[in-house]
PDB file of C-alpha atoms in Angstrom:
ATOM      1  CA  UNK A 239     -32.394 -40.525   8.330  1.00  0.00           C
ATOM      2  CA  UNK A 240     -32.267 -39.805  12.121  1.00  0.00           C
ATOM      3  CA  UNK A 241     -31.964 -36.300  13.086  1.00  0.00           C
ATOM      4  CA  UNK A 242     -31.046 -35.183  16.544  1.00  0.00           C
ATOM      5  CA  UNK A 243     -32.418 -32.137  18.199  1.00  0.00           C
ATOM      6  CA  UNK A 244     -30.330 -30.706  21.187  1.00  0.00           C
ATOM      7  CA  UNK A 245     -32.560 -28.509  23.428  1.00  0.00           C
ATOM      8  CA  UNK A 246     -29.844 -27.020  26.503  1.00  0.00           C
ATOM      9  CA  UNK A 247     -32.292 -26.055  29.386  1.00  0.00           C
ATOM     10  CA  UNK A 248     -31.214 -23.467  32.482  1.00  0.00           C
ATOM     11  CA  UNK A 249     -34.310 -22.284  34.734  1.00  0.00           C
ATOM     12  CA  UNK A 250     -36.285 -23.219  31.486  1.00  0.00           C
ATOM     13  CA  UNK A 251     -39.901 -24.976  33.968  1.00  0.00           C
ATOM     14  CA  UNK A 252     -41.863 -22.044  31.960  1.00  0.00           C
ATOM     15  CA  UNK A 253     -40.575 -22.654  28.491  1.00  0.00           C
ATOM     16  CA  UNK A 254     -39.179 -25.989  28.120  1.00  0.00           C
ATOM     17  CA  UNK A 255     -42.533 -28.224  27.155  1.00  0.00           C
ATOM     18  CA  UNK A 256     -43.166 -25.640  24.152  1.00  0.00           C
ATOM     19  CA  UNK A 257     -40.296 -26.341  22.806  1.00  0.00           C
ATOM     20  CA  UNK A 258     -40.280 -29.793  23.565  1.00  0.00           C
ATOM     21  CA  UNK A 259     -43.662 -30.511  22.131  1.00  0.00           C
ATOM     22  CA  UNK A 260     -42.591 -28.639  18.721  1.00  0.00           C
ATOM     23  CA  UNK A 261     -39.845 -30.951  18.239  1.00  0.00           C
ATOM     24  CA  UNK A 262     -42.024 -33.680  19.023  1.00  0.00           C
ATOM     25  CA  UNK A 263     -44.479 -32.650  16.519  1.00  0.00           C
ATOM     26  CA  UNK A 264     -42.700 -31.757  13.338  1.00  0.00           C
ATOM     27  CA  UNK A 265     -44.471 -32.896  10.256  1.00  0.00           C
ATOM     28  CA  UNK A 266     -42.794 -34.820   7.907  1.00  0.00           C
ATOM     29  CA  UNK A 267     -40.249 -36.418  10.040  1.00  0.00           C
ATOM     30  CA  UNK A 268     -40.707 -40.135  11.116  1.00  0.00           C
ATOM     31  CA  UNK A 269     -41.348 -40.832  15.001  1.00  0.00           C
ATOM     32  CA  UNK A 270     -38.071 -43.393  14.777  1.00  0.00           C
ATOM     33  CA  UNK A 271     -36.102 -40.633  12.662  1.00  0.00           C
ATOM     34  CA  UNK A 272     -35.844 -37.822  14.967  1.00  0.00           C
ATOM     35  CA  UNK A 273     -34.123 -37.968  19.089  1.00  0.00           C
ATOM     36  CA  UNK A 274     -34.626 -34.903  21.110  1.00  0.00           C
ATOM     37  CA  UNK A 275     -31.580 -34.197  23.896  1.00  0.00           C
ATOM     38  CA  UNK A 276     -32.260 -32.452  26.564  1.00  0.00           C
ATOM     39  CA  UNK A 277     -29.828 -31.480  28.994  1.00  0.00           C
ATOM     40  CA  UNK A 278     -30.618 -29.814  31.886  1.00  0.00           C
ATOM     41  CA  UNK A 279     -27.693 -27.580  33.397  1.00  0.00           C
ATOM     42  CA  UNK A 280     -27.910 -27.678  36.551  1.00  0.00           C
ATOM     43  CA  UNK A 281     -31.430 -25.530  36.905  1.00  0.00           C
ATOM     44  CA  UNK A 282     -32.741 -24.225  40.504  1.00  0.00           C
ATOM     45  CA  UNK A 283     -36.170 -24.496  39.444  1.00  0.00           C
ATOM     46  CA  UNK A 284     -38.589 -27.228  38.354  1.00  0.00           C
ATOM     47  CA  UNK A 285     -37.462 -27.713  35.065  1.00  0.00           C
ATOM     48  CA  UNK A 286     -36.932 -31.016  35.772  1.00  0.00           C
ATOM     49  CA  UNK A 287     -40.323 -32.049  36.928  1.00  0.00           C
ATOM     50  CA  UNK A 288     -41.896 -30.360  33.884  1.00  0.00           C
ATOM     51  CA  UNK A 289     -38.913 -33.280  32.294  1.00  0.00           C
ATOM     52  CA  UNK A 290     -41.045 -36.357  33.816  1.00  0.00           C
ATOM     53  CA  UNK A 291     -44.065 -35.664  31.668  1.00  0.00           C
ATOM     54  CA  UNK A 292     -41.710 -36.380  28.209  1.00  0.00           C
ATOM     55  CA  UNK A 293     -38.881 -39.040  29.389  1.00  0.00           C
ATOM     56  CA  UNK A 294     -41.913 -41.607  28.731  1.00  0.00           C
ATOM     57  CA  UNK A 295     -41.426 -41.186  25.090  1.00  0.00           C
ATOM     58  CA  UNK A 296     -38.894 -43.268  23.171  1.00  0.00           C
ATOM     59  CA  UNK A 297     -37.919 -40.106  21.334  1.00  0.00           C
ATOM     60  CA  UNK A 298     -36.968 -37.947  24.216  1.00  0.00           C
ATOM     61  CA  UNK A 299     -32.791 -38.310  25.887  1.00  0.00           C
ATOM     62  CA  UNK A 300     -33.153 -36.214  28.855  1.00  0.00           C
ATOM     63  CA  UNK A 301     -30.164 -36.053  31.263  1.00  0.00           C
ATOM     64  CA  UNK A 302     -28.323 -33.434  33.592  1.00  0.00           C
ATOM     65  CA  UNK A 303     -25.227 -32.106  33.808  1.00  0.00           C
ATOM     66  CA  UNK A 304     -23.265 -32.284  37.521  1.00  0.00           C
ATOM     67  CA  UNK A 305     -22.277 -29.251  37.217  1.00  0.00           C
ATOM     68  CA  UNK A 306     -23.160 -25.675  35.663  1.00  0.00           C
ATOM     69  CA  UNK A 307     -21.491 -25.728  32.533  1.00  0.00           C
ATOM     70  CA  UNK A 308     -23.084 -22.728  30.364  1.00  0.00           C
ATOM     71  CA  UNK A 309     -24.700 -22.913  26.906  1.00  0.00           C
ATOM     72  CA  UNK A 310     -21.853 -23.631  24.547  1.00  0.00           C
ATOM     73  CA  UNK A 311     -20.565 -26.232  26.694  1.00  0.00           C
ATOM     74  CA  UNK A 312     -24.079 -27.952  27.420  1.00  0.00           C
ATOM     75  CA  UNK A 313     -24.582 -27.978  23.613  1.00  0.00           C
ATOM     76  CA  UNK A 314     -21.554 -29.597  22.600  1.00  0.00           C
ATOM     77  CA  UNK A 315     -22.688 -32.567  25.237  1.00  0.00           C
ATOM     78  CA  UNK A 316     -25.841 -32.543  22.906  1.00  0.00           C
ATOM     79  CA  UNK A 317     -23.458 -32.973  19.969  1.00  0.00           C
ATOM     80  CA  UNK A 318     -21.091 -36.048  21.549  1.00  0.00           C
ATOM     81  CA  UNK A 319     -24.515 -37.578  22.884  1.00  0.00           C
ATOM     82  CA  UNK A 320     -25.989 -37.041  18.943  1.00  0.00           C
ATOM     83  CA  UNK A 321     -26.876 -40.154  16.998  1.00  0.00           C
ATOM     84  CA  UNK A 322     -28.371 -38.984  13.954  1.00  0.00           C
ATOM     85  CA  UNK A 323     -26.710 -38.026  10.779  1.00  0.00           C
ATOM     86  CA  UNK A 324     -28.014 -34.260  11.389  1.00  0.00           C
ATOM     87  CA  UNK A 325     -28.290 -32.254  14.130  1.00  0.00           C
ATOM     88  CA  UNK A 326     -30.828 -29.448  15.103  1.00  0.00           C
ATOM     89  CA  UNK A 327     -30.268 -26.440  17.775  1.00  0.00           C
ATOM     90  CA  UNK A 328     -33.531 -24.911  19.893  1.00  0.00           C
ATOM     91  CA  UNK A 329     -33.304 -23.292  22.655  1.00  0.00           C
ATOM     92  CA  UNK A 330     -35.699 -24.349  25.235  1.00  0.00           C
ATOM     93  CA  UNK A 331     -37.659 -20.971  25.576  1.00  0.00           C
ATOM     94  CA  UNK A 332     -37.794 -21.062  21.895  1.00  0.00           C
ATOM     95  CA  UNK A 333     -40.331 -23.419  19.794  1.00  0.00           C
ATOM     96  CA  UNK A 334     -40.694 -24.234  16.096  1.00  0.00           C
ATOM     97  CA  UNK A 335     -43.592 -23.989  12.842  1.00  0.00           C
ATOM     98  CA  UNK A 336     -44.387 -28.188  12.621  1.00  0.00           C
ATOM     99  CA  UNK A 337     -42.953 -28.187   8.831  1.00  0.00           C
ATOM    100  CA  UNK A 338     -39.325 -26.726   9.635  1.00  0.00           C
ATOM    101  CA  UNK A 339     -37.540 -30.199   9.703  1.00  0.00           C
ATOM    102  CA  UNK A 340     -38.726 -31.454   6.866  1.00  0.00           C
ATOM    103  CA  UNK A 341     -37.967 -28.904   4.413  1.00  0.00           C
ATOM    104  CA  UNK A 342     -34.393 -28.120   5.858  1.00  0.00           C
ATOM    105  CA  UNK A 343     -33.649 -31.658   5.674  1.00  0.00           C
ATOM    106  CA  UNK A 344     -34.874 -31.971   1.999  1.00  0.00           C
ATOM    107  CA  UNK A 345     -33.047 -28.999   1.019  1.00  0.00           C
ATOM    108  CA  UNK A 346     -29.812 -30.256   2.608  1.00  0.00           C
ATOM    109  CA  UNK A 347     -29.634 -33.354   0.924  1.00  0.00           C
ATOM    110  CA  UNK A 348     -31.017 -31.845  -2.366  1.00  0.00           C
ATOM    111  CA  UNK A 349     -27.819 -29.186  -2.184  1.00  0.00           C
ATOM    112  CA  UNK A 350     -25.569 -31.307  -0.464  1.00  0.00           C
ATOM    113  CA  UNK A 351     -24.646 -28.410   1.674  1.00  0.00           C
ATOM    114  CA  UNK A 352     -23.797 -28.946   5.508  1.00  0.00           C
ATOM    115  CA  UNK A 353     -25.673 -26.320   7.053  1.00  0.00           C
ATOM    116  CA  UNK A 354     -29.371 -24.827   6.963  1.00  0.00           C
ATOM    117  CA  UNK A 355     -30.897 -22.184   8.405  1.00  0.00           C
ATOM    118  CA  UNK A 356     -34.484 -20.262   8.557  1.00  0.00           C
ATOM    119  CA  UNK A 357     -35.974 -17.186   9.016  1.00  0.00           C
ATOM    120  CA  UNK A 358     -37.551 -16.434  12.414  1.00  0.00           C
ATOM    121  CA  UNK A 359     -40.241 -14.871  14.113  1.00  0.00           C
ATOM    122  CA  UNK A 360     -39.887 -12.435  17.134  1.00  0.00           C
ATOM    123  CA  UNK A 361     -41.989 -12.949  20.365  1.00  0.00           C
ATOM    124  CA  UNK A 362     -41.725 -10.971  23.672  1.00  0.00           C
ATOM    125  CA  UNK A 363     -40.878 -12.828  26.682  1.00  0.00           C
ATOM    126  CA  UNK A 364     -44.405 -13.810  27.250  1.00  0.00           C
ATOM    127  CA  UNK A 365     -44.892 -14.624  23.956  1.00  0.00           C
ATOM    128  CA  UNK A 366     -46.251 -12.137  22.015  1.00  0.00           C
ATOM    129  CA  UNK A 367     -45.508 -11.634  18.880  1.00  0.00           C
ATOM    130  CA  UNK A 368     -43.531  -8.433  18.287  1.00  0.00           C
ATOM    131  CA  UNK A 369     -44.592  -8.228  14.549  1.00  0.00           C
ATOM    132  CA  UNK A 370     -41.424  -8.233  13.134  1.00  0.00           C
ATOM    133  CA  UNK A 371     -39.570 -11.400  11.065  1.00  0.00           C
ATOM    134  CA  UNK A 372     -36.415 -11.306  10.170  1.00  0.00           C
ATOM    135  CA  UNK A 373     -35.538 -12.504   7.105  1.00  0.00           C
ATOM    136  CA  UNK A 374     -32.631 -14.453   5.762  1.00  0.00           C
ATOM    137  CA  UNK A 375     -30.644 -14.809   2.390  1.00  0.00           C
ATOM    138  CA  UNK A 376     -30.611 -18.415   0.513  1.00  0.00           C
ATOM    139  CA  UNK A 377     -27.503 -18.495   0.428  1.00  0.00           C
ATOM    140  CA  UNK A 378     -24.194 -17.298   2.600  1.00  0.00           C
ATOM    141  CA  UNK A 379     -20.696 -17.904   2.271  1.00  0.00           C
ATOM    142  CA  UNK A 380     -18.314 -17.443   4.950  1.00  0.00           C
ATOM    143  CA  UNK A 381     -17.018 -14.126   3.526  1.00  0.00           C
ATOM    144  CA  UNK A 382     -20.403 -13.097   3.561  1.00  0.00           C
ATOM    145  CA  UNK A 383     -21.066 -13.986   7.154  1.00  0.00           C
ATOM    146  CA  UNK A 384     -18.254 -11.701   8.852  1.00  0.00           C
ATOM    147  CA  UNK A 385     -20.187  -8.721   7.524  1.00  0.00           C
ATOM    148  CA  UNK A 386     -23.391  -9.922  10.109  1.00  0.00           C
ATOM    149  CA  UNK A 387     -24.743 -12.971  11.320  1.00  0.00           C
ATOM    150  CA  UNK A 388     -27.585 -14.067   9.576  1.00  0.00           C
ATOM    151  CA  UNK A 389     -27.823 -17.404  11.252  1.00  0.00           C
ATOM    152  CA  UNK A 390     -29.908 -18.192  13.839  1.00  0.00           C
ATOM    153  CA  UNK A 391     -29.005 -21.230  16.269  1.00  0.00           C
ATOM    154  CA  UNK A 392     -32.304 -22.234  17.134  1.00  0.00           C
ATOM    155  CA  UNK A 393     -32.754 -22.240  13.451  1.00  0.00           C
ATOM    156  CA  UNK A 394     -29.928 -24.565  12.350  1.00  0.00           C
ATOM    157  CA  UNK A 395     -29.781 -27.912  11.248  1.00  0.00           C
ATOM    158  CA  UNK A 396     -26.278 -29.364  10.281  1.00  0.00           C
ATOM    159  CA  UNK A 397     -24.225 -32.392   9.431  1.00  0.00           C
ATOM    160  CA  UNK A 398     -23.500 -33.871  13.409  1.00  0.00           C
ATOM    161  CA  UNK A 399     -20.020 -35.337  12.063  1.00  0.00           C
ATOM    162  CA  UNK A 400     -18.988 -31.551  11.050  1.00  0.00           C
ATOM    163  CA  UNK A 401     -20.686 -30.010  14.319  1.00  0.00           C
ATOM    164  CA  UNK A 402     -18.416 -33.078  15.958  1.00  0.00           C
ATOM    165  CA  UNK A 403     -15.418 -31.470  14.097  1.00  0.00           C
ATOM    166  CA  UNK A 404     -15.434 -28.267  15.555  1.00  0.00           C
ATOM    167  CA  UNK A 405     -17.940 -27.980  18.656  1.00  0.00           C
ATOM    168  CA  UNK A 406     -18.677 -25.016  20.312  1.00  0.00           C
ATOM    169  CA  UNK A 407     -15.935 -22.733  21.889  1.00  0.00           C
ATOM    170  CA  UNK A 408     -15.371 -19.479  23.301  1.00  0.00           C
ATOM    171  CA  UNK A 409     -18.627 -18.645  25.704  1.00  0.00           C
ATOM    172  CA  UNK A 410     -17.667 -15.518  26.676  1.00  0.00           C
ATOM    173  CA  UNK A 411     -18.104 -14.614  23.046  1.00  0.00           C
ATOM    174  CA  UNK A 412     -20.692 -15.380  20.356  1.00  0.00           C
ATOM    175  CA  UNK A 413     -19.989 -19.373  20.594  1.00  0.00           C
ATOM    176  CA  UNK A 414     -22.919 -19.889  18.035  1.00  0.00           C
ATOM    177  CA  UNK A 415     -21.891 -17.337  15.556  1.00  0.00           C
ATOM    178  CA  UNK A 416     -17.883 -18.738  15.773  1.00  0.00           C
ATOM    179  CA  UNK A 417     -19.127 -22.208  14.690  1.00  0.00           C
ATOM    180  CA  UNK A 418     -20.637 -20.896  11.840  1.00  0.00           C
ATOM    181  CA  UNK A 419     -17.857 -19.236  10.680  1.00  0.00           C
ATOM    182  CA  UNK A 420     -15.419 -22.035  10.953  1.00  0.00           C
ATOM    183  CA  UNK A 421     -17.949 -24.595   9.416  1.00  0.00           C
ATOM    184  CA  UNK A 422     -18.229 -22.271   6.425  1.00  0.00           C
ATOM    185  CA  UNK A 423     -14.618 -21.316   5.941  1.00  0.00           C
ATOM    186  CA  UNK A 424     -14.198 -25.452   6.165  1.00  0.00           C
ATOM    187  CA  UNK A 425     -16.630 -26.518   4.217  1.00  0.00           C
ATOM    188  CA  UNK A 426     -18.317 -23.535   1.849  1.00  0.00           C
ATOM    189  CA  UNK A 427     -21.593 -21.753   2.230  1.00  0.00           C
ATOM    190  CA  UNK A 428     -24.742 -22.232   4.201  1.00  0.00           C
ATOM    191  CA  UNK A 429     -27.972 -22.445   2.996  1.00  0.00           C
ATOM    192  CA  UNK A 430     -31.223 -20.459   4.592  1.00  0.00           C
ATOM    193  CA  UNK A 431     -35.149 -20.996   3.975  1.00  0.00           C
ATOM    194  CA  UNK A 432     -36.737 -17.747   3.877  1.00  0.00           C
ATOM    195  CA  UNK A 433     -39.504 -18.788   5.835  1.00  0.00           C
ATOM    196  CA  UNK A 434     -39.870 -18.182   9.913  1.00  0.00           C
ATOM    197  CA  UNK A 435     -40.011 -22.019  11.327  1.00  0.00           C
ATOM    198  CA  UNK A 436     -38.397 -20.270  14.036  1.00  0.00           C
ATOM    199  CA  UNK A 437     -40.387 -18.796  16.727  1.00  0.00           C
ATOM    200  CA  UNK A 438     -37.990 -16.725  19.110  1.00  0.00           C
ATOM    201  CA  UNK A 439     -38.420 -14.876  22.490  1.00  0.00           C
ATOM    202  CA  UNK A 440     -36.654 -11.957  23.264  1.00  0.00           C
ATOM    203  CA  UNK A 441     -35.015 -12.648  26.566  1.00  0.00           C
ATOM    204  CA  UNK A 442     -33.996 -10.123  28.508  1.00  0.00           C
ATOM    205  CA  UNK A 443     -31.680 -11.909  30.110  1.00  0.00           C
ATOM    206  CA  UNK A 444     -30.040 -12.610  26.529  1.00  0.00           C
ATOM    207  CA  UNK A 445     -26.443 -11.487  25.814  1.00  0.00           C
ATOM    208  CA  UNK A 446     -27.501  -9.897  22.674  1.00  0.00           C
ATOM    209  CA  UNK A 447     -30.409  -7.650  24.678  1.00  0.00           C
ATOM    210  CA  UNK A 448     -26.774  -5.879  25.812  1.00  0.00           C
ATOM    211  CA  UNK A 449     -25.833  -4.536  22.445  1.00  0.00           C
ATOM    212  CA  UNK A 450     -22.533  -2.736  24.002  1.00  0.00           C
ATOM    213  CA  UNK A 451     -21.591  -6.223  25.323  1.00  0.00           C
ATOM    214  CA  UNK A 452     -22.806  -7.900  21.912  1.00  0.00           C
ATOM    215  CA  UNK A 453     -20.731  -5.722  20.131  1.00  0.00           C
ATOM    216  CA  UNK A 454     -17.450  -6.363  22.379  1.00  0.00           C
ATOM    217  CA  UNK A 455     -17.727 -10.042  22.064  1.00  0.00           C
ATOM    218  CA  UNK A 456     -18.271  -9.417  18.284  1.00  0.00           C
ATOM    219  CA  UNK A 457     -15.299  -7.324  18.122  1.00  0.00           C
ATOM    220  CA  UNK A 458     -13.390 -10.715  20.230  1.00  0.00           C
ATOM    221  CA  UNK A 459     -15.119 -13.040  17.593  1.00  0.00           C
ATOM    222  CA  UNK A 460     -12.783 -10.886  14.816  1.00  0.00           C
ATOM    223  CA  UNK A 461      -9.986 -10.878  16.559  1.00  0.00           C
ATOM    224  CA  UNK A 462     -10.159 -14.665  17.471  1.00  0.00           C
ATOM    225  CA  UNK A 463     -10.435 -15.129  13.729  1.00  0.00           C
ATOM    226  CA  UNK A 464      -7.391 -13.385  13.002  1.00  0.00           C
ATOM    227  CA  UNK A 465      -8.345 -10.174  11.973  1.00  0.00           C
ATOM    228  CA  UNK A 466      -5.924  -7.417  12.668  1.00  0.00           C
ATOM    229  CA  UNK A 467      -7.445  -4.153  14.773  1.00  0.00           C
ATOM    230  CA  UNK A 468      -8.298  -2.062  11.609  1.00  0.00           C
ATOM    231  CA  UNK A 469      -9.891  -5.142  10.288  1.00  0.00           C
ATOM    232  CA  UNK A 470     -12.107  -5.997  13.266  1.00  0.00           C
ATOM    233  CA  UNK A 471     -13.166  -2.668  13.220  1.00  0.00           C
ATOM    234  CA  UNK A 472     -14.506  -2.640  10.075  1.00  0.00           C
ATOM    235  CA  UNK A 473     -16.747  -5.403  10.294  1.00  0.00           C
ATOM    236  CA  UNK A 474     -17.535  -4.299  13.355  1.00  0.00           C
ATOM    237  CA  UNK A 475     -19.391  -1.164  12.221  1.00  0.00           C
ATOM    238  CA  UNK A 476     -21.297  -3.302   9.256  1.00  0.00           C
ATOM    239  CA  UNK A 477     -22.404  -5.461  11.933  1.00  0.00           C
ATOM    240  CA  UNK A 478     -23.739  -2.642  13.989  1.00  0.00           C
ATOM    241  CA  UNK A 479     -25.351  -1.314  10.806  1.00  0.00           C
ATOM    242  CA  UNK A 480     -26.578  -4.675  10.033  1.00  0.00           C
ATOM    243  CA  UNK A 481     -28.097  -4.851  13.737  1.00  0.00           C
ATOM    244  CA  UNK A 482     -29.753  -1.259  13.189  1.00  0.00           C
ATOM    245  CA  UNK A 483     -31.730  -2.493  10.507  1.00  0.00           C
ATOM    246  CA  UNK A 484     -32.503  -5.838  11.351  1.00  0.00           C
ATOM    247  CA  UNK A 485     -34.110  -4.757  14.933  1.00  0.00           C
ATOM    248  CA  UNK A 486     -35.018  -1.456  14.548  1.00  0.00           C
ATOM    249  CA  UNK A 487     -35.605  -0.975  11.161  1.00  0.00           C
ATOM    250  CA  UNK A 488     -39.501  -0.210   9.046  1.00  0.00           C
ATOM    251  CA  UNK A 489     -39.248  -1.160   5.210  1.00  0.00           C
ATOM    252  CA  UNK A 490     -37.919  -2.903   3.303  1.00  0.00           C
ATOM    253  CA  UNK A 491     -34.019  -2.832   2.930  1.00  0.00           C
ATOM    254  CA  UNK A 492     -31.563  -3.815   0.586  1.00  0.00           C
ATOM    255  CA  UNK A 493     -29.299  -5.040   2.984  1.00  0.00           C
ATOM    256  CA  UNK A 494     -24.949  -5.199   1.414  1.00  0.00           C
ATOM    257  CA  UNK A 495     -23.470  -8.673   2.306  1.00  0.00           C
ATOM    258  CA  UNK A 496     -20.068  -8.126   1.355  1.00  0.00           C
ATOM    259  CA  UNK A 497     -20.665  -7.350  -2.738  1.00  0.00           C
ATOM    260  CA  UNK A 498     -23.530  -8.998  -3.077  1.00  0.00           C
ATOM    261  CA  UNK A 499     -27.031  -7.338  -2.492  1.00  0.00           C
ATOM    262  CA  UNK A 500     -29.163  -9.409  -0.691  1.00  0.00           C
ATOM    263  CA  UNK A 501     -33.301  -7.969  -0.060  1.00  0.00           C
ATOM    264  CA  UNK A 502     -34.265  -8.254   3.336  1.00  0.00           C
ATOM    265  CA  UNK A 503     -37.302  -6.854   4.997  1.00  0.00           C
ATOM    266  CA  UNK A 504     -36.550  -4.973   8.195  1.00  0.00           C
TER     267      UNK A 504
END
């Protein structure tokens, strides 16, 4: 069962062999069942030479775009180039526990769901670990999800011919969190793994480290949905609550996902 892992890489020389090597290295997963794409947009620095010590393994698809084309765009190559029956999303300044693979994989063909996510880890830039995890539900449904976005990318592993269905859209929004939606409204809910496999830096580059210009392109991920002004408004402010507690938050919450009362620790 060949899973592909698409890694997009800007300006990524300090970052990308991490997460590289933890693809590499997951546990569980068979050398000939696992590809890892990376595409390298167009970087400025040496991301590329860092490349040359991994295109030597059979395992590793590295190629470059001709042009910048942004995240959403350079993942969706990822997802046309994808050969396995799943794919996985890391970003390459990201990097993942060895075991993550194997158990989402197992749990998605044990529920016969089409998506899986994890919990994740916070790091500083550096790599530091900021001491907080945030956790995730086992379960969401896409009702559920347009309260707050309890998916992370660089956490997901999905079906590639439903990822092929819909691809990534919208950059100047939250292209990730979009996808998820549709896939769920398509297809039913998501399930999560309550443990961190997901190591995550906190760029500050990021378009979430903005949280005025997260919450606009939240507010445009509504309104692309449908969702009248009243509407988008509304799950607007949840999702600014939501974001409160997940970030800045000190015990443990009972966090309100639509009616259902899911326990997260803040």
């Amino acid at each position: 069962m060949l899973v592909s892992v698409i890694i997009p890489a800007y300006n990524a020389q300090k970052y990308i062999a991490n997460a590289v090597r933890s693809a590499l290295e997951q546990e569980g997963v068979a050398e000939d069942e696992r590809e890892i794409i990376v595409i390298n947009d167009c970087s400025s620095d040496h991301t590329n030479i860092v490349m040359e010590d991994f295109v030597r393994d059979p395992a590793v698809r590295y190629v470059e775009n001709e042009h910048n084309c942004g995240v959403a765009e350079t993942r969706n190559r990822g997802i046309r180039m994808a050969r396995g029956k799943y794919i996985a999303f890391l970003d390459a300044d990201d990097w993942w526990e060895p075991d993550k693979l194997a158990a989402q994989l197992a749990l998605l063909e044990r529920t016969g769901a089409v998506l899986c996510y994890s919990a994740r880890q916070l790091h500083e830039a550096d790599g530091t670990p900021t001491g907080r995890t945030i956790r995730v539900p086992e379960r969401v449904t896409y009702e559920q999800l347009l309260y707050t976005n309890v998916i992370p990318c660089g956490s997901v592993v999905m079906r590639t011919d439903v990822a092929k269905e819909f691809y990534m859209s919208h950059a100047e929004l939250h292209e990730d969190y979009i996808l998820w939606l549709q896939v769920l409204k398509a297809y039913g809910a998501a399930v999560g793994i309550d443990e961190p496999y997901l190591h995550c830096r906190l760029s500050e580059g990021g378009k979430s480290r903005n949280k005025l210009r997260s919450a606009q392109m939240q507010y445009g991920v509504y309104r692309l949905m449908g969702f009248g002004i009243i509407k988008s408004m509304y799950y607007l402010c949840s999702y600014a609550w939501h974001g409160v507690k997940k970030y800045y938050g000190s015990q443990p919450q009972i966090i309100h996902i639509g009616n259902k009362k899911e326990e997260q620790r803040c």
